[in-house]
Short mmCIF file of C-alpha atoms in Angstrom, two decimals:
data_model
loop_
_atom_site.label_atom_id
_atom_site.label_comp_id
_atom_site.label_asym_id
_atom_site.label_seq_id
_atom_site.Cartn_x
_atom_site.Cartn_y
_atom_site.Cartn_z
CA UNK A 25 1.85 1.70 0.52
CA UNK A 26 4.52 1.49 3.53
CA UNK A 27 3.65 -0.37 5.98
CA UNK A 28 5.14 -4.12 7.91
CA UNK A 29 4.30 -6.31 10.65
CA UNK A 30 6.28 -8.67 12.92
CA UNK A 31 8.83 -11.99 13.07
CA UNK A 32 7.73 -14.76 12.93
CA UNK A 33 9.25 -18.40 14.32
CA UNK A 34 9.24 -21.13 12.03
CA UNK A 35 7.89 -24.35 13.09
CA UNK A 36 6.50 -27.61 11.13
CA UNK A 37 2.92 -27.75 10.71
CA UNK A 38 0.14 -29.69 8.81
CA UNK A 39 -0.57 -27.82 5.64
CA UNK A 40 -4.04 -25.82 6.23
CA UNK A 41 -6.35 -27.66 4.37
CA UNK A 42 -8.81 -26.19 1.15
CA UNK A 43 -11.29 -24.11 3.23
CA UNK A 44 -14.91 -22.74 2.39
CA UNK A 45 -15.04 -18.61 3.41
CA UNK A 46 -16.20 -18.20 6.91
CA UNK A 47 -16.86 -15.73 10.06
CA UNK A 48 -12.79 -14.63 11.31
CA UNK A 49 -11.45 -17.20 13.73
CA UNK A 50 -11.29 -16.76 17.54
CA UNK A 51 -8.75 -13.78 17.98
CA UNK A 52 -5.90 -14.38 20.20
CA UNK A 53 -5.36 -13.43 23.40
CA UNK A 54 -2.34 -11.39 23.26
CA UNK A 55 -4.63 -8.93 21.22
CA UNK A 56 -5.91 -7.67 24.64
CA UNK A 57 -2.96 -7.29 26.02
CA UNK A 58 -2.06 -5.24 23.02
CA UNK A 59 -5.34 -3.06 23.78
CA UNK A 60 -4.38 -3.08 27.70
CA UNK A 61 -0.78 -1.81 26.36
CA UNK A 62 -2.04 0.95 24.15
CA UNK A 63 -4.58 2.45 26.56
CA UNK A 64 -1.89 2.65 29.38
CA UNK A 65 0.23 4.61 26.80
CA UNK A 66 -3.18 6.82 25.62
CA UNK A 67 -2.87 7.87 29.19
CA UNK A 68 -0.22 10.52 28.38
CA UNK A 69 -1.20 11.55 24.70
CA UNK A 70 1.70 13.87 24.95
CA UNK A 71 3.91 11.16 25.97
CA UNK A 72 2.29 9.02 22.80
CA UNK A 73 3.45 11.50 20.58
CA UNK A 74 6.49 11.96 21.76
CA UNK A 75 6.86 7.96 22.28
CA UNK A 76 5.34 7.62 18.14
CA UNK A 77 8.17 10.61 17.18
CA UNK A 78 10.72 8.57 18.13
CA UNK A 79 9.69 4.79 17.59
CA UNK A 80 8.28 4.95 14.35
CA UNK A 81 10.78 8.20 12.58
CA UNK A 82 12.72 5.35 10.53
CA UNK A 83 9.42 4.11 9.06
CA UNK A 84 7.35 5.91 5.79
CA UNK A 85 3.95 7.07 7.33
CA UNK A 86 5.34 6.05 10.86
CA UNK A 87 3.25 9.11 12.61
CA UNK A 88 0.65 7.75 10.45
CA UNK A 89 0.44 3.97 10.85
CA UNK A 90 1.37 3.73 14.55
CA UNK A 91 -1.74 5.56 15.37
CA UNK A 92 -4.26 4.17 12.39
CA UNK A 93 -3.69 0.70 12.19
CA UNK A 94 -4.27 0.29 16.14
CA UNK A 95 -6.75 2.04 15.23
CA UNK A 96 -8.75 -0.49 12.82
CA UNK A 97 -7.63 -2.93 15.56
CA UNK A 98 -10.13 -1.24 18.28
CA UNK A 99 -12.66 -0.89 15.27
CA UNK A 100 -12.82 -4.79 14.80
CA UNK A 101 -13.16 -4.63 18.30
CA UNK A 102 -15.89 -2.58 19.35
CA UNK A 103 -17.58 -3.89 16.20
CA UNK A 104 -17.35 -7.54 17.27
CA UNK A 105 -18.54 -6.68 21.07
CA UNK A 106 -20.53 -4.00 21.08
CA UNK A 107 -20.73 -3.30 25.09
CA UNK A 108 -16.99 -2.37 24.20
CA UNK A 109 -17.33 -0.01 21.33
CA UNK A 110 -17.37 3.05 24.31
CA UNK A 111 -14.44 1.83 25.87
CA UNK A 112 -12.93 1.66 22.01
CA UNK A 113 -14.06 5.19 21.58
CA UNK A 114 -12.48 6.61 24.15
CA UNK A 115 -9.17 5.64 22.95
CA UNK A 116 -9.94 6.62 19.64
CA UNK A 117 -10.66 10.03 20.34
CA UNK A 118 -7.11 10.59 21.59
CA UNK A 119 -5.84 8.77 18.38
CA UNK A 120 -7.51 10.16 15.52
CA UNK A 121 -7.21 14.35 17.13
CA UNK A 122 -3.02 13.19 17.05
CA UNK A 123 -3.80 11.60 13.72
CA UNK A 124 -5.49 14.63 12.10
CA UNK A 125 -2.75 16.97 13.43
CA UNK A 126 -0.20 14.75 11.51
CA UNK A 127 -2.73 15.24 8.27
CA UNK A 128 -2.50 18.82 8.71
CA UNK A 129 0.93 18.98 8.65
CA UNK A 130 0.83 16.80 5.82
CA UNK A 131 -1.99 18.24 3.23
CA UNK A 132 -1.13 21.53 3.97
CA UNK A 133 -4.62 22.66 5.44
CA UNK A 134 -7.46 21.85 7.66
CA UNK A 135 -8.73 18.45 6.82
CA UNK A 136 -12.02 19.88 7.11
CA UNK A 137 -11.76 22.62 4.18
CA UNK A 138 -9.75 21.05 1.63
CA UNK A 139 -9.54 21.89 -1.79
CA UNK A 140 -8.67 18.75 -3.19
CA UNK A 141 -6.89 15.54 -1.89
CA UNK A 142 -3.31 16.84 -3.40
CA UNK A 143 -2.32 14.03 -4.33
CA UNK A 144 -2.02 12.18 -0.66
CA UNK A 145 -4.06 8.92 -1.19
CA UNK A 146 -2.14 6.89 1.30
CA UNK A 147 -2.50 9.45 4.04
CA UNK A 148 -6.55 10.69 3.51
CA UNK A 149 -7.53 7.33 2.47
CA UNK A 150 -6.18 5.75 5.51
CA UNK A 151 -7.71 8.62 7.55
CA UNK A 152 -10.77 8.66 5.88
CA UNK A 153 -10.94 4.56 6.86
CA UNK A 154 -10.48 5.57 10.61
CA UNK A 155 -12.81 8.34 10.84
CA UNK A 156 -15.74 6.27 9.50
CA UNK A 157 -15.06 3.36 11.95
CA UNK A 158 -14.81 5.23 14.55
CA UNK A 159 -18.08 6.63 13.84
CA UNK A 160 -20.01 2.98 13.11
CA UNK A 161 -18.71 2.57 16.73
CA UNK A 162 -20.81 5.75 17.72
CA UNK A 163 -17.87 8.46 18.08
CA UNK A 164 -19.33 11.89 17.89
CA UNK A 165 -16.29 14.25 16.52
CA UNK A 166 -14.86 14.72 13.41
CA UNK A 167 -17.93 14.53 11.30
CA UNK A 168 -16.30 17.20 9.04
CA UNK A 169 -13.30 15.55 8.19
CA UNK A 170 -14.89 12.57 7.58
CA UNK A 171 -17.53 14.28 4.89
CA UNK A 172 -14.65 16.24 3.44
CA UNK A 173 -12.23 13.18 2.91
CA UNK A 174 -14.47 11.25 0.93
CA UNK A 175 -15.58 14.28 -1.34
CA UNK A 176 -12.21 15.15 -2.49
CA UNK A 177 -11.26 11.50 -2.87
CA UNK A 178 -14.63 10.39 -4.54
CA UNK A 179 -13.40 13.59 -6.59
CA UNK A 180 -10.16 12.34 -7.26
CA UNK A 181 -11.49 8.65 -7.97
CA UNK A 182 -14.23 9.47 -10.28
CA UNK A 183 -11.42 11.54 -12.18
CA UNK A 184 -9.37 8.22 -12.75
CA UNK A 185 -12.16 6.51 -14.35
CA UNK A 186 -10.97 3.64 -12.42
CA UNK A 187 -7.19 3.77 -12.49
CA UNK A 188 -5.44 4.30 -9.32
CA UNK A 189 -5.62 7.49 -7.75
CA UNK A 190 -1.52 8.87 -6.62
CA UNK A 191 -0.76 7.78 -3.38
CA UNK A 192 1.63 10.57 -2.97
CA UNK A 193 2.76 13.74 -5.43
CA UNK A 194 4.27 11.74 -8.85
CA UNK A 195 4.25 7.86 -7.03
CA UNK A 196 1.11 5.60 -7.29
CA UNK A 197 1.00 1.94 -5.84
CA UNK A 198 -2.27 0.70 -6.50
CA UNK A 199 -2.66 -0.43 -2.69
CA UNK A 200 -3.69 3.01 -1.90
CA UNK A 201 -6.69 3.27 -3.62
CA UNK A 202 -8.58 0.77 -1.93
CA UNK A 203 -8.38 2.89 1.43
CA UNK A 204 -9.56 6.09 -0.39
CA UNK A 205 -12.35 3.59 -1.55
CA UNK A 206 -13.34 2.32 1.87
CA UNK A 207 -13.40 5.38 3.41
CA UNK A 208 -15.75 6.77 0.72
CA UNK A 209 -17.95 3.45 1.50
CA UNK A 210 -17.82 4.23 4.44
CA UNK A 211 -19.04 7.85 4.53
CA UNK A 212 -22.23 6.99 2.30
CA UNK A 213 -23.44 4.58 4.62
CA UNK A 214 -23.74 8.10 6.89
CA UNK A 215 -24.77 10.65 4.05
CA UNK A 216 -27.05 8.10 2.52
CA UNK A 217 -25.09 8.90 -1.06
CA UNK A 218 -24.43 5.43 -3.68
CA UNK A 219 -20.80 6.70 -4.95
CA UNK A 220 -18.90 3.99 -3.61
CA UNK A 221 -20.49 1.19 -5.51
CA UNK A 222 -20.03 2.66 -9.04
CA UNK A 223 -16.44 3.69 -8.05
CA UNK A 224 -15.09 0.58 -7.37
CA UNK A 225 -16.31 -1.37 -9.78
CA UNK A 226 -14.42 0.71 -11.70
CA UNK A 227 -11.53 -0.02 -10.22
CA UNK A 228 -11.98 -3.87 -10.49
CA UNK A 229 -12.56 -3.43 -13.95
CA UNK A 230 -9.30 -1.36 -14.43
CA UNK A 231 -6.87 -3.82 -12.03
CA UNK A 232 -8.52 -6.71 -14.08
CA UNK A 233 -7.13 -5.41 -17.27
CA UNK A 234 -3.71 -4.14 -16.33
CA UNK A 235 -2.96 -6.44 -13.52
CA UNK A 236 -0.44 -9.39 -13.94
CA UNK A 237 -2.02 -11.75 -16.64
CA UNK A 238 -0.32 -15.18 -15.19
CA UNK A 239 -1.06 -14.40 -11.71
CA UNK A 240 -4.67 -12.76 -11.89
CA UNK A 241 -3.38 -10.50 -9.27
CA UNK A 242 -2.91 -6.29 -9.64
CA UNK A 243 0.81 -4.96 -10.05
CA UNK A 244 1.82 -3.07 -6.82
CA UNK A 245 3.37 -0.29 -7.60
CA UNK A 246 1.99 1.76 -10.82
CA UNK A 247 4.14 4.80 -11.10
CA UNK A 248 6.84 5.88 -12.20
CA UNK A 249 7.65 2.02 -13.01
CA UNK A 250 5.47 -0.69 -12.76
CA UNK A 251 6.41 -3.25 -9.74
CA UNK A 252 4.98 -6.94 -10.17
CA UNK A 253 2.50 -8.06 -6.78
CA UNK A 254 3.83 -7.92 -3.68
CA UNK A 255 2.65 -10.00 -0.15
CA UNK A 256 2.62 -6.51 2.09
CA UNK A 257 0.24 -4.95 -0.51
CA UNK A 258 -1.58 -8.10 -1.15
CA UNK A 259 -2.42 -8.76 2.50
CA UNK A 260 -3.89 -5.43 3.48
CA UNK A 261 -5.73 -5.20 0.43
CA UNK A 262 -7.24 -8.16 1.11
CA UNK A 263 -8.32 -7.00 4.03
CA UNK A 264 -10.00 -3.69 3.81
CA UNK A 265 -11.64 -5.10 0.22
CA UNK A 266 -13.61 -7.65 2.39
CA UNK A 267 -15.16 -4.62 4.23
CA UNK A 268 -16.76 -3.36 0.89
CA UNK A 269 -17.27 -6.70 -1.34
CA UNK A 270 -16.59 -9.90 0.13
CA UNK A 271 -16.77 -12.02 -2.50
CA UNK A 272 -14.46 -9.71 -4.42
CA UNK A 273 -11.44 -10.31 -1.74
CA UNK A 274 -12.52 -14.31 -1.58
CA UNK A 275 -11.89 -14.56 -5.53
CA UNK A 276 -8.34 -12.53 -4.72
CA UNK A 277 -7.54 -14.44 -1.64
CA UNK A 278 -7.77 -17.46 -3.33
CA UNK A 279 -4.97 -16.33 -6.59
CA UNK A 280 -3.48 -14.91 -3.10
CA UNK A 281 -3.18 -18.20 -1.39
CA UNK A 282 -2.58 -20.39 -4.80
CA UNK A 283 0.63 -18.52 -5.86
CA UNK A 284 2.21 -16.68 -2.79
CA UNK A 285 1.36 -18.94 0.32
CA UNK A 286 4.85 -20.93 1.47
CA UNK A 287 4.86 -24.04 3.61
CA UNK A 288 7.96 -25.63 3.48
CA UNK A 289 9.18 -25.81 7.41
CA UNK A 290 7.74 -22.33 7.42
CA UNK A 291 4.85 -20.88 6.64
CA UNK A 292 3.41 -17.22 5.45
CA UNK A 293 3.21 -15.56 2.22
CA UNK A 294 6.10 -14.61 -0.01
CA UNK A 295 6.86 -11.09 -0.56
CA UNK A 296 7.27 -11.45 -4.58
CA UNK A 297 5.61 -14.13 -7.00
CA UNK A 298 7.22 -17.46 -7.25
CA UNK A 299 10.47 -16.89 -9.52
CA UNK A 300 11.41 -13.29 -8.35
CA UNK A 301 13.65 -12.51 -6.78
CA UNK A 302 13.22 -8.86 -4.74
CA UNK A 303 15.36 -6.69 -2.71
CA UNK A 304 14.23 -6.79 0.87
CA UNK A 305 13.52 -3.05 2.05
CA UNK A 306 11.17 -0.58 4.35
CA UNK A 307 7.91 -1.85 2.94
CA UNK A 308 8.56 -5.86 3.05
CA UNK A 309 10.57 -5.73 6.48
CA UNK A 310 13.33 -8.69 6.62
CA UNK A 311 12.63 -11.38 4.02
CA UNK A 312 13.20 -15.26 5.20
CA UNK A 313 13.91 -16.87 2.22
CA UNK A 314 10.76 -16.27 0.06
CA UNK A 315 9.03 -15.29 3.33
CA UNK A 316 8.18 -11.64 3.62
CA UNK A 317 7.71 -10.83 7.18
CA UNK A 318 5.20 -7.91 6.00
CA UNK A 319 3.44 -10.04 4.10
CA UNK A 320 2.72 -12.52 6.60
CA UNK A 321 2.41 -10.34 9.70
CA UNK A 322 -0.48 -8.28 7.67
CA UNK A 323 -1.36 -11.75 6.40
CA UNK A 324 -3.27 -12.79 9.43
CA UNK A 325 -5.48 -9.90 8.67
CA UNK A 326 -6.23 -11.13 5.15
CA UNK A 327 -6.14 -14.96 7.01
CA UNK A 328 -9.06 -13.31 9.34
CA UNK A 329 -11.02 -12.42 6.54
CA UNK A 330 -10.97 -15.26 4.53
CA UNK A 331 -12.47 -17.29 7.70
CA UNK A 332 -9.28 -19.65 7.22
CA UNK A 333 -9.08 -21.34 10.29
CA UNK A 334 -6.16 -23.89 9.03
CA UNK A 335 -3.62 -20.72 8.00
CA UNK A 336 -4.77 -18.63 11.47
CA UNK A 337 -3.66 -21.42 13.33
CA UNK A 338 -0.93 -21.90 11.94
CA UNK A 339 0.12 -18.19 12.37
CA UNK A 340 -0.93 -18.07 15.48
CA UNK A 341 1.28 -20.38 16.51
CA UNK A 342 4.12 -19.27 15.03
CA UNK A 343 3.52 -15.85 17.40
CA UNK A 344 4.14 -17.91 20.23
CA UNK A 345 7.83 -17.59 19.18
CA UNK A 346 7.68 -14.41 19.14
CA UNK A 347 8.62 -13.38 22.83
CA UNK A 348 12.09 -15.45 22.71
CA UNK A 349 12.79 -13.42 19.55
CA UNK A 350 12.51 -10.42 20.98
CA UNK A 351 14.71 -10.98 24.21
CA UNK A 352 17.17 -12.59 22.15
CA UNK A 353 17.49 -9.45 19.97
CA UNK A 354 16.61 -7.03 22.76
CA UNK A 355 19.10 -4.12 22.14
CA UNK A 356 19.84 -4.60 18.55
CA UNK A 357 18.88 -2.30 16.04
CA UNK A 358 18.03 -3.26 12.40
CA UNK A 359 17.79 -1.85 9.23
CA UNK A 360 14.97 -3.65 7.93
CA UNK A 361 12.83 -2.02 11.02
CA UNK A 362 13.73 1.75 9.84
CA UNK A 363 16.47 1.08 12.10
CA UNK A 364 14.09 0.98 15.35
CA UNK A 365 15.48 -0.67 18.57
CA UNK A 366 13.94 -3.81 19.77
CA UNK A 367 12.95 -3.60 23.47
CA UNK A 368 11.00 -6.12 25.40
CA UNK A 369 8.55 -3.31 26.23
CA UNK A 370 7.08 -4.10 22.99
CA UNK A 371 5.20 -7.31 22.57
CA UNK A 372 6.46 -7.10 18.83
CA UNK A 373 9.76 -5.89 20.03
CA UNK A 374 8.95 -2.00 18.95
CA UNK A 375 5.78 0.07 18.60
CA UNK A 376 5.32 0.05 15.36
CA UNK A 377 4.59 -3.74 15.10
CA UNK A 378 2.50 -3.92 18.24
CA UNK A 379 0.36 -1.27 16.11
CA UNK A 380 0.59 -3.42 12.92
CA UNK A 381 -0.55 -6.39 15.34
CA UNK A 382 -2.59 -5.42 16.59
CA UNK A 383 -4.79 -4.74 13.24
CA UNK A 384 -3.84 -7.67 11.88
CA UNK A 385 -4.90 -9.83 15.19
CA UNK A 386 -8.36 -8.24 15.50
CA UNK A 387 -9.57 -7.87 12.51
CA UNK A 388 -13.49 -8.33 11.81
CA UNK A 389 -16.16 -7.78 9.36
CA UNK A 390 -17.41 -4.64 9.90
CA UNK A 391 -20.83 -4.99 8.48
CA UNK A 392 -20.98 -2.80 6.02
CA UNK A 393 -19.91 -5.01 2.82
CA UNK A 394 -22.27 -5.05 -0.13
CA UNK A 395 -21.75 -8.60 -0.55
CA UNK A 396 -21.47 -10.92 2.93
CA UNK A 397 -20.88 -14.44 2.39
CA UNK A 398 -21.65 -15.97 5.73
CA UNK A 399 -22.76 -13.29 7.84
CA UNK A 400 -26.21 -11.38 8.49
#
């Protein structure tokens, strides 16, 4: 799992206080202009893939990510509102046909007629997640894809008995494995099959007993070498759990919250457990302190889900700093971004993060969770 988010500016807050789950907060407002943005740009889909190609070529999965998680981002959307979910459609029809091109040139082969997933859990899982929003929104194409994504990974899953399916050829961080488990959720709530259900509990079961035993939470990465949790993981996995099992991702959010949550003069979620000490690099973005910038940008998508209104404001807020950042370091290029230039065009500073934001911003319960706390 490769992905981050965006800065964030420090300021001193009350700490959020306990909270009960609850519905998402109020999104913010800058997550229309983030829509507005990426529709202008959907305009020329030639000139989004030639803008993607060279904003997001110093990032793992950058074809990828720049056009999925914006993606989830209009799903929350036209889920929350549905006189919208046409207007969400439309854009996603341009995405997803340049996303499944990328798989293509990925897998080897038409999505449609593969053979097996080949080892590429990040890529069809995260696919697989897209292609079944977009059709709880009411888009009409890419029925095949869909159907054939979750067979070979419900396939690959049941194979596993549980343990983590490879997110590429000979690497596996457990991350990946709850897209490819979504997405199969997601398909039987079209094809009226009950694989999802038995396949993740599975799963539970098998992070439960060869996750960290002091923390409670799963390791990230599982192959070759084992890597202890990590806050960019942690967040998005948070996330797309509460789509399938809500109480599942409340029990996680709250180990989440207890051992990784920092507020101190600043406030997100560490990148590594308290007393570790990790190298900053592609997947955490630039570490402040024990602050992982990943961790906390994705965070407000795992924030969202939780219904914690104390910790969303207090991100939110911090995002108002955000702008200044940017035209300070307008120009500069850094290392820690796969070496993408910030420009003020961006709200984020570069594409990739408006993309990341804008799934982390919107984010909302899709309705199709077996368990829902709150919500009908």
């Amino acid at each position: 799992m490769r992905t981050w988010m965006v800065p964030v500016l420090a300021v001193v807050l009350a700490a959020p206080t306990p909270f009960e789950p609850g519905p998402a907060p109020p999104r913010i407002a800058l997550v229309d202009t983030l829509v507005d943005d990426l529709a202008t740009r959907l305009q020329d889909p030639g000139g989004f893939t030639a803008l993607v190609d060279s904003q997001s070529s110093g990032f793992p999965e950058g074809p990828l990510y720049s056009r999925v998680l914006p993606a989830y981002g209009l799903i929350s959307i036209g889920r929350d509102a549905p006189d919208r979910a046409d207007e969400m459609v439309a854009h996603l029809d341009i995405l997803l046909a340049q996303v499944l091109d990328e798989t293509r040139k990925k897998v080897g082969g038409d999505v449609a007629t593969l053979d097996s997933y080949r080892g590429h859990g990040t890529w069809l899982g995260s696919v697989g997640v897209a292609l079944g929003g977009y059709h709880l929104l009411g888009g009409t194409q890419f029925v095949a894809e869909r159907e054939r994504i979750a067979d070979v990974l419900t396939t690959a899953l049941a194979a596993k008995d549980g343990a983590p399916i490879s997110s590429y050829p000979f690497l596996t961080w457990s991350y990946d494995t709850t897209p490819a488990l979504l997405a199969v959720h997601l398909d039987d709530r079209f094809t009226g099959q009950q694989r999802s259900g038995a396949l993740l509990d599975a799963h539970l079961a098998w992070l439960a007993a060869n996750g960290d035993p002091e923390l409670g939470l799963p390791y990230s990465r599982q192959s070759p070498n084992t890597e202890p949790p990590r806050g960019c993981d942690l967040s998005l996995r948070i996330a797309f759990l509460a789509q399938m099992d809500r109480d599942v991702a409340m029990d996680l959010y709250a180990k989440y919250t207890e051992h990784f949550w920092v507020d101190n003069g600043m406030a997100g979620f560490r990148e590594f457990p308290p007393g570790v000490d990790g190298p900053q690099d592609i997947d955490s973005g630039p570490l402040l302190g024990e602050i992982g910038l990943a961790a906390t940008g994705n965070g407000i998508a795992a924030v969202r889900a939780a219904g914690d209104d104390a910790r969303h404001d207090r991100l939110r807020f911090q995002l108002t700093g955000v702008p200044l950042m940017v035209l300070t370091a307008n120009g500069q290029r850094l290392p820690a971004m796969g070496g993408a230039r910030i420009s003020t065009e961006y709200r984020t500073g570069f594409l990739y993060g408006d993309a990341a934001l804008l799934n982390a911003a919107a984010w909302e319960d899709w309705g199709v969770a077996r368990t829902v706390a709150t919500q009908p």
